[in-house]
Amino acid sequence: MSSVLVVAGAVFANGKLLIAQRAYPPELAGLWELPGGKVESGETHSDALVRELCEELNVDVSVGEPLSEVVRPREGLELVAIRARIVSGEPRPVEHRALRWVDADDLIALDDAGSVVPNDRAWIPELVADLRVE
Ligand code: 9L3
Ligand code: MG
């Protein structure tokens, strides 16, 4: 059985975190996530994150440290979030409905409202901790 690995970017700038509102599939449309996607064969996590954020946001990023929580929602699927910073470009929602820069309180409010992609919820405590010291 082939296993799917997804990388997601925790992009920080000016004390805020960039989140993206999914447009598909229907069960996730309208919910907010860390942007990213599947690692392709031959790519490192870092390569995949740079490619995904270029495709999805039209920015170049430098890749930092992964969050400590690795999400394994089911057998054969693993999601890793990695901190990143924009090196060039202004993010645009190429594949998403919208983008938002959030602070810790915004992120907590979105989560409380049930507006975060379920798989991404495990990252919130660490993201909030990062935002509190940004
Ligand atoms: N996914 C969940 N949280 C995320 C990302 C980037 C992706 N932050 C899930 C949604 C899809 C799968 O991983 O089921 C592949 O993601 P994409 O290629 O549709 O973005
Ligand atoms: Mg994606």
mmCIF file of N, CA and C and ligand atoms in Angstrom:
data_model
loop_
_atom_site.group_PDB
_atom_site.id
_atom_site.type_symbol
_atom_site.label_atom_id
_atom_site.label_comp_id
_atom_site.label_asym_id
_atom_site.label_seq_id
_atom_site.Cartn_x
_atom_site.Cartn_y
_atom_site.Cartn_z
ATOM 1 N N MET A 1 0.845 -1.194 0.000
ATOM 2 C CA MET A 1 0.000 0.000 0.000
ATOM 3 C C MET A 1 0.881 1.245 0.000
ATOM 4 N N SER A 2 0.594 2.184 -0.883
ATOM 5 C CA SER A 2 1.420 3.396 -0.896
ATOM 6 C C SER A 2 0.879 4.385 0.122
ATOM 7 N N SER A 3 1.813 5.088 0.744
ATOM 8 C CA SER A 3 1.442 5.987 1.812
ATOM 9 C C SER A 3 1.531 7.432 1.302
ATOM 10 N N VAL A 4 0.575 8.253 1.713
ATOM 11 C CA VAL A 4 0.530 9.643 1.257
ATOM 12 C C VAL A 4 1.074 10.545 2.357
ATOM 13 N N LEU A 5 2.010 11.398 1.962
ATOM 14 C CA LEU A 5 2.574 12.370 2.886
ATOM 15 C C LEU A 5 2.195 13.766 2.399
ATOM 16 N N VAL A 6 1.621 14.558 3.302
ATOM 17 C CA VAL A 6 1.203 15.927 2.966
ATOM 18 C C VAL A 6 2.050 16.901 3.784
ATOM 19 N N VAL A 7 2.563 17.931 3.119
ATOM 20 C CA VAL A 7 3.271 18.993 3.849
ATOM 21 C C VAL A 7 2.425 20.258 3.809
ATOM 22 N N ALA A 8 2.401 20.972 4.918
ATOM 23 C CA ALA A 8 1.614 22.201 5.020
ATOM 24 C C ALA A 8 2.519 23.290 5.584
ATOM 25 N N GLY A 9 2.350 24.515 5.096
ATOM 26 C CA GLY A 9 3.237 25.603 5.492
ATOM 27 C C GLY A 9 2.650 26.484 6.574
ATOM 28 N N ALA A 10 3.411 26.673 7.659
ATOM 29 C CA ALA A 10 3.053 27.655 8.683
ATOM 30 C C ALA A 10 3.871 28.906 8.359
ATOM 31 N N VAL A 11 3.271 29.783 7.542
ATOM 32 C CA VAL A 11 3.971 30.984 7.067
ATOM 33 C C VAL A 11 3.702 32.133 8.033
ATOM 34 N N PHE A 12 4.767 32.641 8.641
ATOM 35 C CA PHE A 12 4.662 33.752 9.583
ATOM 36 C C PHE A 12 5.258 35.015 8.981
ATOM 37 N N ALA A 13 4.604 36.150 9.219
ATOM 38 C CA ALA A 13 5.180 37.449 8.864
ATOM 39 C C ALA A 13 4.516 38.517 9.716
ATOM 40 N N ASN A 14 5.306 39.476 10.183
ATOM 41 C CA ASN A 14 4.783 40.609 10.956
ATOM 42 C C ASN A 14 3.893 40.159 12.121
ATOM 43 N N GLY A 15 4.293 39.075 12.781
ATOM 44 C CA GLY A 15 3.560 38.616 13.951
ATOM 45 C C GLY A 15 2.269 37.879 13.649
ATOM 46 N N LYS A 16 2.029 37.576 12.370
ATOM 47 C CA LYS A 16 0.793 36.867 12.017
ATOM 48 C C LYS A 16 1.096 35.601 11.222
ATOM 49 N N LEU A 17 0.079 34.750 11.150
ATOM 50 C CA LEU A 17 0.160 33.476 10.440
ATOM 51 C C LEU A 17 -0.778 33.524 9.232
ATOM 52 N N LEU A 18 -0.291 33.019 8.106
ATOM 53 C CA LEU A 18 -1.116 32.988 6.890
ATOM 54 C C LEU A 18 -1.941 31.700 6.858
ATOM 55 N N ILE A 19 -3.244 31.841 6.720
ATOM 56 C CA ILE A 19 -4.104 30.662 6.562
ATOM 57 C C ILE A 19 -4.917 30.814 5.282
ATOM 58 N N ALA A 20 -5.371 29.672 4.760
ATOM 59 C CA ALA A 20 -6.021 29.658 3.448
ATOM 60 C C ALA A 20 -7.345 28.904 3.553
ATOM 61 N N GLN A 21 -8.345 29.420 2.846
ATOM 62 C CA GLN A 21 -9.690 28.826 2.897
ATOM 63 C C GLN A 21 -9.880 27.882 1.719
ATOM 64 N N ARG A 22 -10.109 26.599 2.023
ATOM 65 C CA ARG A 22 -10.200 25.593 0.961
ATOM 66 C C ARG A 22 -11.426 25.812 0.079
ATOM 67 N N ALA A 23 -11.236 25.494 -1.206
ATOM 68 C CA ALA A 23 -12.334 25.598 -2.176
ATOM 69 C C ALA A 23 -12.897 24.213 -2.497
ATOM 70 N N TYR A 24 -12.175 23.149 -2.177
ATOM 71 C CA TYR A 24 -12.567 21.767 -2.477
ATOM 72 C C TYR A 24 -11.858 20.842 -1.501
ATOM 73 N N PRO A 25 -12.234 19.571 -1.375
ATOM 74 C CA PRO A 25 -13.506 18.983 -1.845
ATOM 75 C C PRO A 25 -14.673 19.553 -1.044
ATOM 76 N N PRO A 26 -15.919 19.207 -1.444
ATOM 77 C CA PRO A 26 -17.090 19.829 -0.812
ATOM 78 C C PRO A 26 -17.085 19.751 0.714
ATOM 79 N N GLU A 27 -16.599 18.631 1.273
ATOM 80 C CA GLU A 27 -16.644 18.492 2.741
ATOM 81 C C GLU A 27 -15.638 19.398 3.451
ATOM 82 N N LEU A 28 -14.643 19.899 2.710
ATOM 83 C CA LEU A 28 -13.661 20.811 3.328
ATOM 84 C C LEU A 28 -13.804 22.247 2.830
ATOM 85 N N ALA A 29 -14.601 22.456 1.793
ATOM 86 C CA ALA A 29 -14.740 23.800 1.210
ATOM 87 C C ALA A 29 -15.264 24.780 2.256
ATOM 88 N N GLY A 30 -14.603 25.935 2.342
ATOM 89 C CA GLY A 30 -15.004 26.955 3.311
ATOM 90 C C GLY A 30 -14.216 26.889 4.601
ATOM 91 N N LEU A 31 -13.523 25.758 4.850
ATOM 92 C CA LEU A 31 -12.729 25.631 6.075
ATOM 93 C C LEU A 31 -11.302 26.139 5.823
ATOM 94 N N TRP A 32 -10.647 26.558 6.911
ATOM 95 C CA TRP A 32 -9.321 27.177 6.824
ATOM 96 C C TRP A 32 -8.238 26.146 7.152
ATOM 97 N N GLU A 33 -7.106 26.260 6.454
ATOM 98 C CA GLU A 33 -6.003 25.306 6.618
ATOM 99 C C GLU A 33 -4.670 26.017 6.485
ATOM 100 N N LEU A 34 -3.613 25.272 6.830
ATOM 101 C CA LEU A 34 -2.278 25.673 6.420
ATOM 102 C C LEU A 34 -2.113 25.178 4.987
ATOM 103 N N PRO A 35 -1.770 26.060 4.041
ATOM 104 C CA PRO A 35 -1.701 25.641 2.645
ATOM 105 C C PRO A 35 -0.582 24.630 2.403
ATOM 106 N N GLY A 36 -0.766 23.782 1.389
ATOM 107 C CA GLY A 36 0.248 22.774 1.064
ATOM 108 C C GLY A 36 -0.367 21.656 0.273
ATOM 109 N N GLY A 37 0.311 20.525 0.227
ATOM 110 C CA GLY A 37 -0.214 19.395 -0.541
ATOM 111 C C GLY A 37 0.726 18.210 -0.469
ATOM 112 N N LYS A 38 0.524 17.274 -1.371
ATOM 113 C CA LYS A 38 1.225 15.988 -1.316
ATOM 114 C C LYS A 38 2.676 16.087 -1.764
ATOM 115 N N VAL A 39 3.531 15.380 -1.033
ATOM 116 C CA VAL A 39 4.934 15.251 -1.422
ATOM 117 C C VAL A 39 4.990 14.272 -2.592
ATOM 118 N N GLU A 40 5.668 14.683 -3.676
ATOM 119 C CA GLU A 40 5.786 13.799 -4.842
ATOM 120 C C GLU A 40 7.041 12.957 -4.722
ATOM 121 N N SER A 41 7.096 11.866 -5.499
ATOM 122 C CA SER A 41 8.235 10.960 -5.352
ATOM 123 C C SER A 41 9.517 11.672 -5.762
ATOM 124 N N GLY A 42 10.556 11.472 -4.963
ATOM 125 C CA GLY A 42 11.846 12.112 -5.232
ATOM 126 C C GLY A 42 12.015 13.458 -4.548
ATOM 127 N N GLU A 43 10.936 14.011 -3.985
ATOM 128 C CA GLU A 43 11.036 15.311 -3.311
ATOM 129 C C GLU A 43 11.334 15.151 -1.825
ATOM 130 N N THR A 44 12.084 16.099 -1.283
ATOM 131 C CA THR A 44 12.177 16.214 0.177
ATOM 132 C C THR A 44 10.928 16.975 0.651
ATOM 133 N N HIS A 45 10.675 16.963 1.958
ATOM 134 C CA HIS A 45 9.557 17.738 2.515
ATOM 135 C C HIS A 45 9.703 19.212 2.145
ATOM 136 N N SER A 46 10.944 19.666 2.256
ATOM 137 C CA SER A 46 11.230 21.068 1.981
ATOM 138 C C SER A 46 10.979 21.416 0.509
ATOM 139 N N ASP A 47 11.458 20.558 -0.409
ATOM 140 C CA ASP A 47 11.189 20.767 -1.853
ATOM 141 C C ASP A 47 9.689 20.861 -2.101
ATOM 142 N N ALA A 48 8.958 19.923 -1.502
ATOM 143 C CA ALA A 48 7.511 19.851 -1.744
ATOM 144 C C ALA A 48 6.815 21.105 -1.221
ATOM 145 N N LEU A 49 7.247 21.582 -0.060
ATOM 146 C CA LEU A 49 6.606 22.779 0.496
ATOM 147 C C LEU A 49 6.884 24.005 -0.378
ATOM 148 N N VAL A 50 8.123 24.144 -0.829
ATOM 149 C CA VAL A 50 8.461 25.270 -1.714
ATOM 150 C C VAL A 50 7.601 25.207 -2.979
ATOM 151 N N ARG A 51 7.489 24.020 -3.584
ATOM 152 C CA ARG A 51 6.699 23.868 -4.817
ATOM 153 C C ARG A 51 5.213 24.160 -4.560
ATOM 154 N N GLU A 52 4.674 23.573 -3.484
ATOM 155 C CA GLU A 52 3.241 23.754 -3.202
ATOM 156 C C GLU A 52 2.897 25.222 -2.935
ATOM 157 N N LEU A 53 3.749 25.914 -2.171
ATOM 158 C CA LEU A 53 3.411 27.308 -1.839
ATOM 159 C C LEU A 53 3.614 28.215 -3.045
ATOM 160 N N CYS A 54 4.496 27.827 -3.949
ATOM 161 C CA CYS A 54 4.631 28.562 -5.207
ATOM 162 C C CYS A 54 3.368 28.351 -6.049
ATOM 163 N N GLU A 55 2.910 27.107 -6.167
ATOM 164 C CA GLU A 55 1.710 26.807 -6.963
ATOM 165 C C GLU A 55 0.454 27.423 -6.355
ATOM 166 N N GLU A 56 0.324 27.335 -5.028
ATOM 167 C CA GLU A 56 -0.937 27.726 -4.389
ATOM 168 C C GLU A 56 -1.018 29.201 -4.031
ATOM 169 N N LEU A 57 0.155 29.804 -3.732
ATOM 170 C CA LEU A 57 0.155 31.193 -3.244
ATOM 171 C C LEU A 57 0.960 32.144 -4.127
ATOM 172 N N ASN A 58 1.716 31.545 -5.074
ATOM 173 C CA ASN A 58 2.583 32.343 -5.948
ATOM 174 C C ASN A 58 3.659 33.124 -5.178
ATOM 175 N N VAL A 59 4.237 32.463 -4.176
ATOM 176 C CA VAL A 59 5.351 33.072 -3.431
ATOM 177 C C VAL A 59 6.527 32.100 -3.370
ATOM 178 N N ASP A 60 7.712 32.662 -3.177
ATOM 179 C CA ASP A 60 8.896 31.845 -2.870
ATOM 180 C C ASP A 60 9.074 31.882 -1.364
ATOM 181 N N VAL A 61 9.295 30.714 -0.757
ATOM 182 C CA VAL A 61 9.504 30.683 0.694
ATOM 183 C C VAL A 61 10.835 30.040 1.045
ATOM 184 N N SER A 62 11.333 30.424 2.226
ATOM 185 C CA SER A 62 12.434 29.674 2.833
ATOM 186 C C SER A 62 11.808 28.812 3.925
ATOM 187 N N VAL A 63 12.310 27.595 4.029
ATOM 188 C CA VAL A 63 11.692 26.595 4.895
ATOM 189 C C VAL A 63 12.453 26.495 6.208
ATOM 190 N N GLY A 64 11.713 26.518 7.322
ATOM 191 C CA GLY A 64 12.318 26.433 8.647
ATOM 192 C C GLY A 64 12.054 25.097 9.312
ATOM 193 N N GLU A 65 11.773 25.150 10.602
ATOM 194 C CA GLU A 65 11.607 23.947 11.417
ATOM 195 C C GLU A 65 10.185 23.398 11.348
ATOM 196 N N PRO A 66 10.033 22.066 11.348
ATOM 197 C CA PRO A 66 8.693 21.479 11.392
ATOM 198 C C PRO A 66 8.034 21.682 12.762
ATOM 199 N N LEU A 67 6.717 21.718 12.797
ATOM 200 C CA LEU A 67 6.010 21.660 14.085
ATOM 201 C C LEU A 67 6.220 20.257 14.642
ATOM 202 N N SER A 68 6.118 20.128 15.963
ATOM 203 C CA SER A 68 6.439 18.815 16.546
ATOM 204 C C SER A 68 5.324 17.787 16.341
ATOM 205 N N GLU A 69 4.088 18.271 16.194
ATOM 206 C CA GLU A 69 2.947 17.351 16.049
ATOM 207 C C GLU A 69 2.833 16.840 14.604
ATOM 208 N N VAL A 70 2.967 15.535 14.410
ATOM 209 C CA VAL A 70 2.725 14.926 13.087
ATOM 210 C C VAL A 70 1.334 14.304 13.140
ATOM 211 N N VAL A 71 0.500 14.638 12.147
ATOM 212 C CA VAL A 71 -0.897 14.194 12.166
ATOM 213 C C VAL A 71 -1.044 12.926 11.322
ATOM 214 N N ARG A 72 -1.585 11.887 11.953
ATOM 215 C CA ARG A 72 -1.832 10.617 11.236
ATOM 216 C C ARG A 72 -3.309 10.284 11.381
ATOM 217 N N PRO A 73 -4.148 10.882 10.512
ATOM 218 C CA PRO A 73 -5.601 10.702 10.659
ATOM 219 C C PRO A 73 -6.044 9.276 10.365
ATOM 220 N N ARG A 74 -5.303 8.578 9.506
ATOM 221 C CA ARG A 74 -5.628 7.175 9.219
ATOM 222 C C ARG A 74 -4.390 6.504 8.652
ATOM 223 N N GLU A 75 -4.454 5.181 8.572
ATOM 224 C CA GLU A 75 -3.368 4.387 8.012
ATOM 225 C C GLU A 75 -3.016 4.913 6.614
ATOM 226 N N GLY A 76 -1.727 5.174 6.391
ATOM 227 C CA GLY A 76 -1.303 5.566 5.045
ATOM 228 C C GLY A 76 -1.402 7.051 4.751
ATOM 229 N N LEU A 77 -1.772 7.875 5.738
ATOM 230 C CA LEU A 77 -1.812 9.333 5.526
ATOM 231 C C LEU A 77 -1.114 10.035 6.677
ATOM 232 N N GLU A 78 -0.161 10.868 6.350
ATOM 233 C CA GLU A 78 0.613 11.594 7.359
ATOM 234 C C GLU A 78 0.721 13.055 6.934
ATOM 235 N N LEU A 79 0.462 13.976 7.868
ATOM 236 C CA LEU A 79 0.563 15.408 7.565
ATOM 237 C C LEU A 79 1.599 16.057 8.469
ATOM 238 N N VAL A 80 2.515 16.779 7.844
ATOM 239 C CA VAL A 80 3.579 17.459 8.567
ATOM 240 C C VAL A 80 3.458 18.955 8.275
ATOM 241 N N ALA A 81 3.513 19.779 9.322
ATOM 242 C CA ALA A 81 3.494 21.238 9.124
ATOM 243 C C ALA A 81 4.904 21.770 9.342
ATOM 244 N N ILE A 82 5.310 22.670 8.469
ATOM 245 C CA ILE A 82 6.671 23.207 8.529
ATOM 246 C C ILE A 82 6.608 24.734 8.506
ATOM 247 N N ARG A 83 7.368 25.358 9.397
ATOM 248 C CA ARG A 83 7.404 26.817 9.421
ATOM 249 C C ARG A 83 8.107 27.344 8.167
ATOM 250 N N ALA A 84 7.637 28.466 7.671
ATOM 251 C CA ALA A 84 8.243 29.033 6.463
ATOM 252 C C ALA A 84 8.096 30.548 6.498
ATOM 253 N N ARG A 85 8.968 31.212 5.737
ATOM 254 C CA ARG A 85 8.881 32.674 5.601
ATOM 255 C C ARG A 85 8.934 33.030 4.131
ATOM 256 N N ILE A 86 8.218 34.098 3.766
ATOM 257 C CA ILE A 86 8.181 34.512 2.367
ATOM 258 C C ILE A 86 9.476 35.233 2.015
ATOM 259 N N VAL A 87 10.096 34.776 0.940
ATOM 260 C CA VAL A 87 11.328 35.385 0.450
ATOM 261 C C VAL A 87 10.990 36.386 -0.657
ATOM 262 N N SER A 88 10.049 36.031 -1.518
ATOM 263 C CA SER A 88 9.604 36.991 -2.525
ATOM 264 C C SER A 88 8.174 36.688 -2.954
ATOM 265 N N GLY A 89 7.481 37.759 -3.347
ATOM 266 C CA GLY A 89 6.106 37.640 -3.815
ATOM 267 C C GLY A 89 5.110 38.053 -2.753
ATOM 268 N N GLU A 90 3.911 38.342 -3.215
ATOM 269 C CA GLU A 90 2.774 38.728 -2.366
ATOM 270 C C GLU A 90 1.763 37.587 -2.499
ATOM 271 N N PRO A 91 1.397 36.905 -1.396
ATOM 272 C CA PRO A 91 0.534 35.737 -1.543
ATOM 273 C C PRO A 91 -0.830 36.045 -2.176
ATOM 274 N N ARG A 92 -1.224 35.185 -3.096
ATOM 275 C CA ARG A 92 -2.533 35.294 -3.762
ATOM 276 C C ARG A 92 -3.231 33.938 -3.652
ATOM 277 N N PRO A 93 -4.557 33.918 -3.530
ATOM 278 C CA PRO A 93 -5.278 32.642 -3.421
ATOM 279 C C PRO A 93 -5.485 32.002 -4.791
ATOM 280 N N VAL A 94 -4.418 31.382 -5.331
ATOM 281 C CA VAL A 94 -4.493 30.786 -6.672
ATOM 282 C C VAL A 94 -5.479 29.612 -6.686
ATOM 283 N N GLU A 95 -5.412 28.759 -5.645
ATOM 284 C CA GLU A 95 -6.275 27.568 -5.602
ATOM 285 C C GLU A 95 -7.278 27.621 -4.458
ATOM 286 N N HIS A 96 -7.131 28.621 -3.580
ATOM 287 C CA HIS A 96 -8.028 28.731 -2.427
ATOM 288 C C HIS A 96 -9.103 29.787 -2.674
ATOM 289 N N ARG A 97 -10.116 29.768 -1.823
ATOM 290 C CA ARG A 97 -11.159 30.797 -1.900
ATOM 291 C C ARG A 97 -10.654 32.145 -1.421
ATOM 292 N N ALA A 98 -9.833 32.108 -0.381
ATOM 293 C CA ALA A 98 -9.362 33.353 0.231
ATOM 294 C C ALA A 98 -8.140 33.049 1.084
ATOM 295 N N LEU A 99 -7.392 34.098 1.405
ATOM 296 C CA LEU A 99 -6.265 34.012 2.335
ATOM 297 C C LEU A 99 -6.518 34.994 3.456
ATOM 298 N N ARG A 100 -5.937 34.699 4.629
ATOM 299 C CA ARG A 100 -6.078 35.606 5.790
ATOM 300 C C ARG A 100 -4.825 35.554 6.627
ATOM 301 N N TRP A 101 -4.413 36.708 7.133
ATOM 302 C CA TRP A 101 -3.343 36.754 8.134
ATOM 303 C C TRP A 101 -4.011 36.832 9.498
ATOM 304 N N VAL A 102 -3.679 35.892 10.384
ATOM 305 C CA VAL A 102 -4.355 35.846 11.686
ATOM 306 C C VAL A 102 -3.371 35.956 12.844
ATOM 307 N N ASP A 103 -3.867 36.503 13.967
ATOM 308 C CA ASP A 103 -3.092 36.466 15.213
ATOM 309 C C ASP A 103 -3.635 35.304 16.057
ATOM 310 N N ALA A 104 -3.084 35.134 17.251
ATOM 311 C CA ALA A 104 -3.449 33.985 18.083
ATOM 312 C C ALA A 104 -4.952 33.976 18.388
ATOM 313 N N ASP A 105 -5.514 35.134 18.741
ATOM 314 C CA ASP A 105 -6.938 35.180 19.099
ATOM 315 C C ASP A 105 -7.837 34.867 17.899
ATOM 316 N N ASP A 106 -7.457 35.356 16.713
ATOM 317 C CA ASP A 106 -8.230 35.050 15.493
ATOM 318 C C ASP A 106 -8.262 33.539 15.248
ATOM 319 N N LEU A 107 -7.096 32.916 15.431
ATOM 320 C CA LEU A 107 -6.979 31.486 15.144
ATOM 321 C C LEU A 107 -7.832 30.670 16.123
ATOM 322 N N ILE A 108 -7.791 31.056 17.387
ATOM 323 C CA ILE A 108 -8.597 30.372 18.411
ATOM 324 C C ILE A 108 -10.089 30.551 18.102
ATOM 325 N N ALA A 109 -10.463 31.755 17.686
ATOM 326 C CA ALA A 109 -11.878 32.025 17.376
ATOM 327 C C ALA A 109 -12.341 31.193 16.173
ATOM 328 N N LEU A 110 -11.490 31.083 15.164
ATOM 329 C CA LEU A 110 -11.855 30.274 13.987
ATOM 330 C C LEU A 110 -12.018 28.811 14.379
ATOM 331 N N ASP A 111 -11.124 28.341 15.239
ATOM 332 C CA ASP A 111 -11.205 26.947 15.681
ATOM 333 C C ASP A 111 -12.484 26.727 16.499
ATOM 334 N N ASP A 112 -12.767 27.645 17.409
ATOM 335 C CA ASP A 112 -13.977 27.530 18.239
ATOM 336 C C ASP A 112 -15.242 27.520 17.376
ATOM 337 N N ALA A 113 -15.170 28.224 16.240
ATOM 338 C CA ALA A 113 -16.337 28.295 15.346
ATOM 339 C C ALA A 113 -16.444 27.067 14.432
ATOM 340 N N GLY A 114 -15.495 26.138 14.576
ATOM 341 C CA GLY A 114 -15.542 24.940 13.727
ATOM 342 C C GLY A 114 -15.117 25.213 12.298
ATOM 343 N N SER A 115 -14.298 26.265 12.114
ATOM 344 C CA SER A 115 -13.938 26.690 10.760
ATOM 345 C C SER A 115 -12.542 26.261 10.322
ATOM 346 N N VAL A 116 -11.912 25.363 11.084
ATOM 347 C CA VAL A 116 -10.575 24.879 10.725
ATOM 348 C C VAL A 116 -10.705 23.444 10.200
ATOM 349 N N VAL A 117 -9.953 23.147 9.126
ATOM 350 C CA VAL A 117 -9.907 21.783 8.575
ATOM 351 C C VAL A 117 -9.570 20.814 9.712
ATOM 352 N N PRO A 118 -10.363 19.753 9.903
ATOM 353 C CA PRO A 118 -10.164 18.871 11.064
ATOM 354 C C PRO A 118 -8.728 18.385 11.249
ATOM 355 N N ASN A 119 -8.065 17.969 10.174
ATOM 356 C CA ASN A 119 -6.692 17.460 10.296
ATOM 357 C C ASN A 119 -5.720 18.494 10.834
ATOM 358 N N ASP A 120 -6.020 19.776 10.654
ATOM 359 C CA ASP A 120 -5.089 20.838 11.044
ATOM 360 C C ASP A 120 -5.258 21.277 12.499
ATOM 361 N N ARG A 121 -6.309 20.797 13.148
ATOM 362 C CA ARG A 121 -6.604 21.291 14.502
ATOM 363 C C ARG A 121 -5.513 20.949 15.502
ATOM 364 N N ALA A 122 -4.841 19.818 15.293
ATOM 365 C CA ALA A 122 -3.788 19.382 16.224
ATOM 366 C C ALA A 122 -2.618 20.373 16.261
ATOM 367 N N TRP A 123 -2.484 21.180 15.218
ATOM 368 C CA TRP A 123 -1.356 22.127 15.160
ATOM 369 C C TRP A 123 -1.646 23.440 15.885
ATOM 370 N N ILE A 124 -2.910 23.674 16.229
ATOM 371 C CA ILE A 124 -3.293 24.996 16.752
ATOM 372 C C ILE A 124 -2.543 25.396 18.026
ATOM 373 N N PRO A 125 -2.425 24.517 19.019
ATOM 374 C CA PRO A 125 -1.711 24.958 20.233
ATOM 375 C C PRO A 125 -0.289 25.448 19.949
ATOM 376 N N GLU A 126 0.417 24.725 19.076
ATOM 377 C CA GLU A 126 1.793 25.127 18.764
ATOM 378 C C GLU A 126 1.813 26.421 17.931
ATOM 379 N N LEU A 127 0.857 26.572 17.031
ATOM 380 C CA LEU A 127 0.772 27.791 16.222
ATOM 381 C C LEU A 127 0.451 28.990 17.112
ATOM 382 N N VAL A 128 -0.463 28.785 18.048
ATOM 383 C CA VAL A 128 -0.830 29.866 18.980
ATOM 384 C C VAL A 128 0.382 30.252 19.823
ATOM 385 N N ALA A 129 1.121 29.252 20.287
ATOM 386 C CA ALA A 129 2.327 29.535 21.091
ATOM 387 C C ALA A 129 3.327 30.337 20.266
ATOM 388 N N ASP A 130 3.523 29.964 19.013
ATOM 389 C CA ASP A 130 4.435 30.721 18.137
ATOM 390 C C ASP A 130 3.944 32.159 17.956
ATOM 391 N N LEU A 131 2.629 32.311 17.740
ATOM 392 C CA LEU A 131 2.079 33.648 17.500
ATOM 393 C C LEU A 131 2.219 34.545 18.727
ATOM 394 N N ARG A 132 2.146 33.942 19.901
ATOM 395 C CA ARG A 132 2.264 34.745 21.132
ATOM 396 C C ARG A 132 3.657 35.338 21.280
ATOM 397 N N VAL A 133 4.657 34.718 20.667
ATOM 398 C CA VAL A 133 6.025 35.249 20.800
ATOM 399 C C VAL A 133 6.530 35.909 19.518
ATOM 400 N N GLU A 134 5.714 35.888 18.441
ATOM 401 C CA GLU A 134 6.139 36.482 17.155
ATOM 402 C C GLU A 134 6.407 37.970 17.296
HETATM 403 N N1 9L3 B 1 -4.898 18.420 3.890
HETATM 404 C C1 9L3 B 1 -5.212 18.753 5.171
HETATM 405 N N2 9L3 B 1 -4.692 19.832 5.736
HETATM 406 C C2 9L3 B 1 -3.826 20.626 5.046
HETATM 407 C C3 9L3 B 1 -3.482 20.290 3.700
HETATM 408 C C4 9L3 B 1 -2.547 21.143 2.906
HETATM 409 C C5 9L3 B 1 -4.047 19.151 3.160
HETATM 410 N N3 9L3 B 1 -3.320 21.709 5.668
HETATM 411 C C6 9L3 B 1 -5.507 17.210 3.296
HETATM 412 C C7 9L3 B 1 -6.615 17.560 2.334
HETATM 413 C C8 9L3 B 1 -6.512 16.523 1.278
HETATM 414 C C9 9L3 B 1 -5.055 16.084 1.288
HETATM 415 O O1 9L3 B 1 -4.519 16.511 2.539
HETATM 416 O O2 9L3 B 1 -7.293 15.407 1.668
HETATM 417 C C10 9L3 B 1 -4.233 16.625 0.132
HETATM 418 O O3 9L3 B 1 -4.237 18.021 0.164
HETATM 419 P P1 9L3 B 1 -4.427 18.930 -1.157
HETATM 420 O O4 9L3 B 1 -3.418 18.446 -2.154
HETATM 421 O O5 9L3 B 1 -5.850 18.722 -1.621
HETATM 422 O O6 9L3 B 1 -4.160 20.323 -0.682
HETATM 423 MG MG MG B 2 -3.256 21.999 -1.382
#
